[in-house]
mmCIF file of C-alpha atoms in Angstrom:
data_model
loop_
_atom_site.group_PDB
_atom_site.id
_atom_site.type_symbol
_atom_site.label_atom_id
_atom_site.label_comp_id
_atom_site.label_asym_id
_atom_site.label_seq_id
_atom_site.Cartn_x
_atom_site.Cartn_y
_atom_site.Cartn_z
ATOM 1 C CA MET B 1 211.894 136.612 150.219
ATOM 2 C CA ARG B 2 208.205 136.627 151.162
ATOM 3 C CA ARG B 3 207.239 135.102 147.805
ATOM 4 C CA THR B 4 209.793 132.337 148.318
ATOM 5 C CA ALA B 5 208.363 131.623 151.762
ATOM 6 C CA HIS B 6 204.841 131.398 150.323
ATOM 7 C CA TRP B 7 206.057 129.150 147.506
ATOM 8 C CA LEU B 8 207.816 126.868 149.987
ATOM 9 C CA ALA B 9 204.740 126.697 152.225
ATOM 10 C CA TRP B 10 202.590 125.661 149.265
ATOM 11 C CA TRP B 11 205.207 123.146 148.087
ATOM 12 C CA VAL B 12 205.616 121.446 151.482
ATOM 13 C CA ALA B 13 201.848 121.255 152.046
ATOM 14 C CA LEU B 14 201.287 119.771 148.589
ATOM 15 C CA VAL B 15 204.111 117.237 148.960
ATOM 16 C CA VAL B 16 202.579 116.104 152.262
ATOM 17 C CA LEU B 17 199.152 115.814 150.602
ATOM 18 C CA TRP B 18 200.675 113.793 147.728
ATOM 19 C CA GLN B 19 202.370 111.426 150.161
ATOM 20 C CA LEU B 20 199.165 110.949 152.122
ATOM 21 C CA PHE B 21 197.396 109.924 148.915
ATOM 22 C CA VAL B 22 200.070 107.630 147.427
ATOM 23 C CA SER B 23 201.135 106.096 150.786
ATOM 24 C CA THR B 24 204.538 104.966 149.505
ATOM 25 C CA PHE B 25 208.092 106.215 149.585
ATOM 26 C CA ALA B 26 209.042 104.518 146.292
ATOM 27 C CA ALA B 27 211.477 106.817 144.472
ATOM 28 C CA PRO B 28 209.393 107.345 141.285
ATOM 29 C CA GLU B 29 206.295 108.273 143.323
ATOM 30 C CA VAL B 30 208.209 110.658 145.587
ATOM 31 C CA LEU B 31 209.932 112.300 142.606
ATOM 32 C CA ALA B 32 206.622 112.701 140.784
ATOM 33 C CA GLY B 33 205.141 114.243 143.929
ATOM 34 C CA LEU B 34 208.011 116.711 144.336
ATOM 35 C CA LEU B 35 207.653 117.835 140.707
ATOM 36 C CA ALA B 36 203.851 118.019 140.746
ATOM 37 C CA ALA B 37 203.947 120.001 143.991
ATOM 38 C CA ALA B 38 206.492 122.403 142.470
ATOM 39 C CA VAL B 39 204.291 123.030 139.426
ATOM 40 C CA SER B 40 201.204 123.543 141.606
ATOM 41 C CA ALA B 41 203.040 125.785 144.094
ATOM 42 C CA THR B 42 204.296 127.929 141.204
ATOM 43 C CA ALA B 43 200.761 128.274 139.830
ATOM 44 C CA ALA B 44 199.338 129.094 143.278
ATOM 45 C CA GLU B 45 202.011 131.710 143.907
ATOM 46 C CA ALA B 46 201.495 133.235 140.447
ATOM 47 C CA VAL B 47 197.788 133.713 141.236
ATOM 48 C CA ARG B 48 198.446 134.986 144.775
ATOM 49 C CA GLY B 49 201.087 137.394 143.481
ATOM 50 C CA GLN B 50 198.489 139.238 141.403
ATOM 51 C CA ASN B 51 196.747 140.447 144.580
ATOM 52 C CA LEU B 52 193.356 139.900 143.017
ATOM 53 C CA VAL B 53 191.535 139.407 146.297
ATOM 54 C CA HIS B 54 192.278 139.049 149.998
ATOM 55 C CA PHE B 55 190.237 137.162 152.565
ATOM 56 C CA HIS B 56 190.087 137.992 156.248
ATOM 57 C CA PRO B 57 187.260 135.929 157.710
ATOM 58 C CA ARG B 58 186.258 136.200 161.367
ATOM 59 C CA ALA B 59 186.623 133.120 163.534
ATOM 60 C CA ARG B 60 183.079 133.420 164.892
ATOM 61 C CA TRP B 61 181.669 132.939 161.364
ATOM 62 C CA PHE B 62 183.051 129.398 161.350
ATOM 63 C CA VAL B 63 181.499 128.691 164.759
ATOM 64 C CA GLN B 64 178.078 129.274 163.187
ATOM 65 C CA ALA B 65 178.810 126.463 160.700
ATOM 66 C CA TYR B 66 177.436 123.989 163.252
ATOM 67 C CA ARG B 67 174.040 124.548 161.576
ATOM 68 C CA LEU B 68 175.214 123.308 158.172
ATOM 69 C CA PRO B 69 175.057 119.512 158.738
ATOM 70 C CA GLY B 70 171.404 119.810 159.777
ATOM 71 C CA ASN B 71 170.626 121.957 156.743
ATOM 72 C CA VAL B 72 172.342 119.442 154.433
ATOM 73 C CA VAL B 73 170.433 116.453 155.845
ATOM 74 C CA ARG B 74 167.119 118.356 155.685
ATOM 75 C CA ASP B 75 167.738 119.303 152.031
ATOM 76 C CA CYS B 76 168.762 115.730 151.137
ATOM 77 C CA LEU B 77 165.321 114.625 152.307
ATOM 78 C CA VAL B 78 163.763 117.386 150.187
ATOM 79 C CA LEU B 79 165.643 116.084 147.128
ATOM 80 C CA GLY B 80 164.574 112.539 147.978
ATOM 81 C CA ARG B 81 160.928 113.607 147.864
ATOM 82 C CA VAL B 82 161.541 115.414 144.568
ATOM 83 C CA LEU B 83 163.074 112.257 143.114
ATOM 84 C CA TRP B 84 160.079 110.215 144.243
ATOM 85 C CA ARG B 85 157.655 112.660 142.614
ATOM 86 C CA ARG B 86 159.672 112.725 139.401
ATOM 87 C CA VAL B 87 160.429 109.012 139.004
ATOM 88 C CA VAL B 88 157.415 107.299 140.569
ATOM 89 C CA ARG B 89 154.627 109.818 140.037
ATOM 90 C CA ARG B 90 156.060 111.173 136.765
ATOM 91 C CA GLU B 91 155.418 114.758 137.898
ATOM 92 C CA PRO B 92 157.195 117.532 136.011
ATOM 93 C CA ILE B 93 159.640 119.207 138.386
ATOM 94 C CA GLU B 94 161.279 122.533 137.681
ATOM 95 C CA GLY B 95 163.349 124.608 140.058
ATOM 96 C CA ASP B 96 163.173 128.368 140.226
ATOM 97 C CA PHE B 97 165.432 131.396 140.468
ATOM 98 C CA ILE B 98 164.920 133.683 143.432
ATOM 99 C CA ALA B 99 166.432 137.125 144.011
ATOM 100 C CA LEU B 100 167.141 137.775 147.687
ATOM 101 C CA ALA B 101 168.127 140.875 149.583
ATOM 102 C CA PHE B 102 171.794 140.601 150.476
ATOM 103 C CA SER B 103 174.212 143.216 151.726
ATOM 104 C CA PRO B 104 177.433 142.376 149.835
ATOM 105 C CA GLY B 105 179.742 144.820 151.600
ATOM 106 C CA GLY B 106 182.666 146.614 150.015
ATOM 107 C CA ASP B 107 186.020 145.615 148.569
ATOM 108 C CA ASP B 108 187.725 145.075 151.927
ATOM 109 C CA PRO B 109 189.111 141.601 152.755
ATOM 110 C CA GLN B 110 186.491 140.953 155.428
ATOM 111 C CA ALA B 111 183.574 141.640 153.077
ATOM 112 C CA ALA B 112 185.175 139.475 150.373
ATOM 113 C CA ALA B 113 185.524 136.597 152.842
ATOM 114 C CA ARG B 114 181.925 137.040 154.006
ATOM 115 C CA ARG B 115 180.630 136.880 150.413
ATOM 116 C CA ALA B 116 182.721 133.803 149.633
ATOM 117 C CA LEU B 117 181.608 131.980 152.780
ATOM 118 C CA TYR B 118 177.949 132.841 152.158
ATOM 119 C CA VAL B 119 178.191 131.462 148.615
ATOM 120 C CA ALA B 120 179.979 128.290 149.750
ATOM 121 C CA ALA B 121 177.704 127.620 152.741
ATOM 122 C CA ILE B 122 174.484 128.170 150.781
ATOM 123 C CA SER B 123 175.719 126.150 147.780
ATOM 124 C CA LEU B 124 176.668 123.264 150.089
ATOM 125 C CA THR B 125 172.990 122.624 150.883
ATOM 126 C CA PRO B 126 171.445 120.427 148.173
ATOM 127 C CA ASN B 127 168.195 122.345 147.624
ATOM 128 C CA THR B 128 169.866 125.722 147.009
ATOM 129 C CA PHE B 129 172.886 127.130 145.218
ATOM 130 C CA VAL B 130 174.047 130.656 144.542
ATOM 131 C CA VAL B 131 174.148 131.792 140.910
ATOM 132 C CA GLY B 132 175.594 135.227 141.555
ATOM 133 C CA ILE B 133 175.712 138.361 143.663
ATOM 134 C CA ASP B 134 174.666 141.693 142.171
ATOM 135 C CA ARG B 135 176.709 144.150 144.188
ATOM 136 C CA ASP B 136 175.128 147.175 142.522
ATOM 137 C CA ASN B 137 171.613 146.228 143.574
ATOM 138 C CA ASP B 138 172.334 144.360 146.839
ATOM 139 C CA VAL B 139 170.841 141.168 145.454
ATOM 140 C CA MET B 140 171.854 137.520 145.666
ATOM 141 C CA LEU B 141 170.425 135.320 142.923
ATOM 142 C CA ILE B 142 169.856 131.732 144.021
ATOM 143 C CA HIS B 143 168.342 128.653 142.402
ATOM 144 C CA GLN B 144 166.131 126.338 144.440
ATOM 145 C CA LEU B 145 164.734 123.011 143.300
ATOM 146 C CA VAL B 146 161.867 123.347 145.790
ATOM 147 C CA PRO B 147 161.337 127.069 146.473
ATOM 148 C CA THR B 148 161.120 127.873 150.181
ATOM 149 C CA ASP B 149 160.357 131.586 149.826
ATOM 150 C CA PRO B 150 163.134 132.927 152.048
ATOM 151 C CA THR B 151 162.943 136.612 152.908
ATOM 152 C CA ASP B 152 166.691 137.215 152.631
ATOM 153 C CA ALA B 153 169.979 135.371 152.122
ATOM 154 C CA ARG B 154 170.664 135.068 155.841
ATOM 155 C CA GLU B 155 167.477 133.064 156.351
ATOM 156 C CA LEU B 156 168.883 130.307 154.115
ATOM 157 C CA LEU B 157 171.660 129.634 156.608
ATOM 158 C CA PHE B 158 169.751 130.454 159.763
ATOM 159 C CA PRO B 159 166.147 129.303 159.257
ATOM 160 C CA PRO B 160 163.646 130.920 161.626
ATOM 161 C CA MET S 1 178.090 95.028 165.725
ATOM 162 C CA ARG S 2 180.944 96.676 163.858
ATOM 163 C CA THR S 3 180.133 94.680 160.729
ATOM 164 C CA ILE S 4 176.521 95.830 160.856
ATOM 165 C CA ALA S 5 177.551 99.485 161.289
ATOM 166 C CA VAL S 6 179.945 99.239 158.335
ATOM 167 C CA ALA S 7 177.295 97.556 156.170
ATOM 168 C CA VAL S 8 174.663 100.182 157.043
ATOM 169 C CA LEU S 9 177.040 103.077 156.341
ATOM 170 C CA LEU S 10 178.154 101.543 153.053
ATOM 171 C CA MET S 11 174.569 100.955 151.951
ATOM 172 C CA LEU S 12 173.724 104.548 152.891
ATOM 173 C CA GLY S 13 176.749 105.937 151.047
ATOM 174 C CA VAL S 14 176.345 103.859 147.908
ATOM 175 C CA GLY S 15 172.564 104.363 147.951
ATOM 176 C CA VAL S 16 172.942 108.144 148.121
ATOM 177 C CA GLU S 17 175.443 108.059 145.233
ATOM 178 C CA LEU S 18 173.064 105.969 143.104
ATOM 179 C CA LEU S 19 170.086 108.222 143.866
ATOM 180 C CA ALA S 20 172.181 111.304 143.061
ATOM 181 C CA CYS S 21 173.081 109.769 139.669
ATOM 182 C CA LEU S 22 169.403 108.978 139.098
ATOM 183 C CA GLY S 23 168.520 112.579 139.934
ATOM 184 C CA VAL S 24 171.034 113.919 137.431
ATOM 185 C CA MET S 25 169.549 111.591 134.804
ATOM 186 C CA VAL S 26 165.858 112.371 135.282
ATOM 187 C CA MET S 27 165.918 116.133 135.813
ATOM 188 C CA THR S 28 165.421 118.198 132.689
ATOM 189 C CA SER S 29 167.482 121.383 133.018
ATOM 190 C CA ALA S 30 171.147 121.841 133.859
ATOM 191 C CA TYR S 31 170.296 123.986 136.902
ATOM 192 C CA ASP S 32 167.952 121.324 138.289
ATOM 193 C CA ARG S 33 170.566 118.621 137.735
ATOM 194 C CA LEU S 34 173.214 120.592 139.615
ATOM 195 C CA HIS S 35 171.267 120.158 142.865
ATOM 196 C CA PHE S 36 171.870 116.411 142.827
ATOM 197 C CA THR S 37 175.648 116.777 142.912
ATOM 198 C CA ALA S 38 175.420 117.988 146.531
ATOM 199 C CA PRO S 39 174.228 114.753 148.209
ATOM 200 C CA ALA S 40 176.865 112.877 146.186
ATOM 201 C CA THR S 41 179.608 114.995 147.735
ATOM 202 C CA THR S 42 178.297 115.361 151.286
ATOM 203 C CA ILE S 43 176.269 112.486 152.757
ATOM 204 C CA GLY S 44 177.606 109.828 150.353
ATOM 205 C CA PRO S 45 181.374 110.243 150.806
ATOM 206 C CA LEU S 46 181.036 110.952 154.539
ATOM 207 C CA ALA S 47 179.082 107.729 155.074
ATOM 208 C CA ILE S 48 181.598 105.720 153.047
ATOM 209 C CA ALA S 49 184.530 107.365 154.860
ATOM 210 C CA ALA S 50 182.902 106.580 158.224
ATOM 211 C CA ALA S 51 182.515 102.943 157.153
ATOM 212 C CA VAL S 52 186.200 102.771 156.138
ATOM 213 C CA ILE S 53 187.308 104.317 159.453
ATOM 214 C CA ILE S 54 185.182 101.919 161.510
ATOM 215 C CA GLU S 55 186.603 98.972 159.556
ATOM 216 C CA GLU S 56 190.224 100.110 159.206
ATOM 217 C CA SER S 57 190.544 102.774 161.948
ATOM 218 C CA LEU S 58 193.010 105.557 161.074
ATOM 219 C CA SER S 59 195.116 103.386 158.761
ATOM 220 C CA THR S 60 196.288 104.499 155.325
ATOM 221 C CA ALA S 61 192.864 103.703 153.897
ATOM 222 C CA GLY S 62 191.141 105.607 156.716
ATOM 223 C CA VAL S 63 193.241 108.728 156.224
ATOM 224 C CA LYS S 64 192.654 108.618 152.461
ATOM 225 C CA ALA S 65 188.914 108.236 152.979
ATOM 226 C CA ILE S 66 188.850 111.300 155.266
ATOM 227 C CA LEU S 67 190.949 113.328 152.811
ATOM 228 C CA ILE S 68 188.752 112.455 149.839
ATOM 229 C CA ALA S 69 185.514 113.120 151.721
ATOM 230 C CA GLY S 70 186.903 116.452 152.956
ATOM 231 C CA LEU S 71 188.105 117.437 149.505
ATOM 232 C CA LEU S 72 184.718 116.688 147.924
ATOM 233 C CA LEU S 73 182.928 118.552 150.712
ATOM 234 C CA VAL S 74 184.995 121.697 150.178
ATOM 235 C CA VAL S 75 185.224 121.670 146.388
ATOM 236 C CA ASN S 76 181.643 120.831 145.402
ATOM 237 C CA PRO S 77 179.915 124.064 146.500
ATOM 238 C CA VAL S 78 182.566 126.059 144.654
ATOM 239 C CA LEU S 79 182.149 123.988 141.480
ATOM 240 C CA THR S 80 178.355 124.122 141.696
ATOM 241 C CA HIS S 81 178.399 127.908 142.055
ATOM 242 C CA ALA S 82 180.983 128.303 139.276
ATOM 243 C CA THR S 83 178.986 126.072 136.913
ATOM 244 C CA ALA S 84 175.733 127.903 137.642
ATOM 245 C CA ARG S 85 177.435 131.263 137.245
ATOM 246 C CA ALA S 86 179.003 130.199 133.942
ATOM 247 C CA GLY S 87 175.601 128.966 132.746
ATOM 248 C CA GLY S 88 173.983 132.255 133.741
ATOM 249 C CA ILE S 89 176.636 134.343 132.012
ATOM 250 C CA ARG S 90 176.472 132.196 128.863
ATOM 251 C CA THR S 91 172.697 132.479 128.670
ATOM 252 C CA HIS S 92 171.973 135.912 130.058
ATOM 253 C CA GLY S 93 175.140 137.999 130.031
ATOM 254 C CA ASP S 94 176.991 139.346 133.040
ATOM 255 C CA PHE S 95 174.255 138.905 135.652
ATOM 256 C CA MET S 96 170.890 137.230 135.525
ATOM 257 C CA THR S 97 168.107 139.568 136.533
ATOM 258 C CA LEU S 98 164.550 138.547 137.324
ATOM 259 C CA GLU S 99 163.476 139.794 133.885
ATOM 260 C CA ASP S 100 166.062 137.490 132.327
ATOM 261 C CA LYS S 101 164.723 134.670 134.460
ATOM 262 C CA GLU S 102 161.244 135.107 132.983
ATOM 263 C CA ALA S 103 162.728 134.755 129.495
ATOM 264 C CA ARG S 104 164.577 131.577 130.419
ATOM 265 C CA PRO S 105 163.997 128.709 127.944
#
């Protein structure tokens, strides 16, 4: 019963998304949308049914996302300068890998959500993306085009 | 005034997309190139979507522009991380350590 409810939720949401994109109620388009949504909902439910991972993020984490637009704009300017140096001045530019202290937490849903949001938020900023998290050694490996020498992973999202 | 705002936003959006393509072309390693996908999925689409909304308000085109910009914004960091992770695993095994980094080609 619960799986059916999940499948239906996915299907309805995907049909709505399809309709928003195609903007027509022509029969062939609607039929194609119903079928495509059914296939996608089945795939989504098959993955969810395996119970691979659960996410329970805290609402206050999303409140802190107000810093992200500023970080993105700042990093876009950094990339602009890099492009200038590379194209106009013909300077060789090479990014670098940096290992940062990061407390990854355990296997609980809250820790999994925290890791996922850290990876997504850091990788959203143009100058930095996350390559991986070493949970055995409490290390996050990032790649930066212009290294900024952060002391830990948190500093990337909340610069001093 | 509205026409000027739309023109400025479109120039910003298209300009960012072009510069991002240029960045992907001129950088030498795959990791360095990955950085330039971020402006192309954040500033660029948001500027173009804003231009569409100013011109068309929340019409069909406006809603589509918001959806596409939102989709790109959410999906790109995941794809960037997944690509970098796949590259690291392919080159260095399960996890890239600092010693592996030193041996990077």
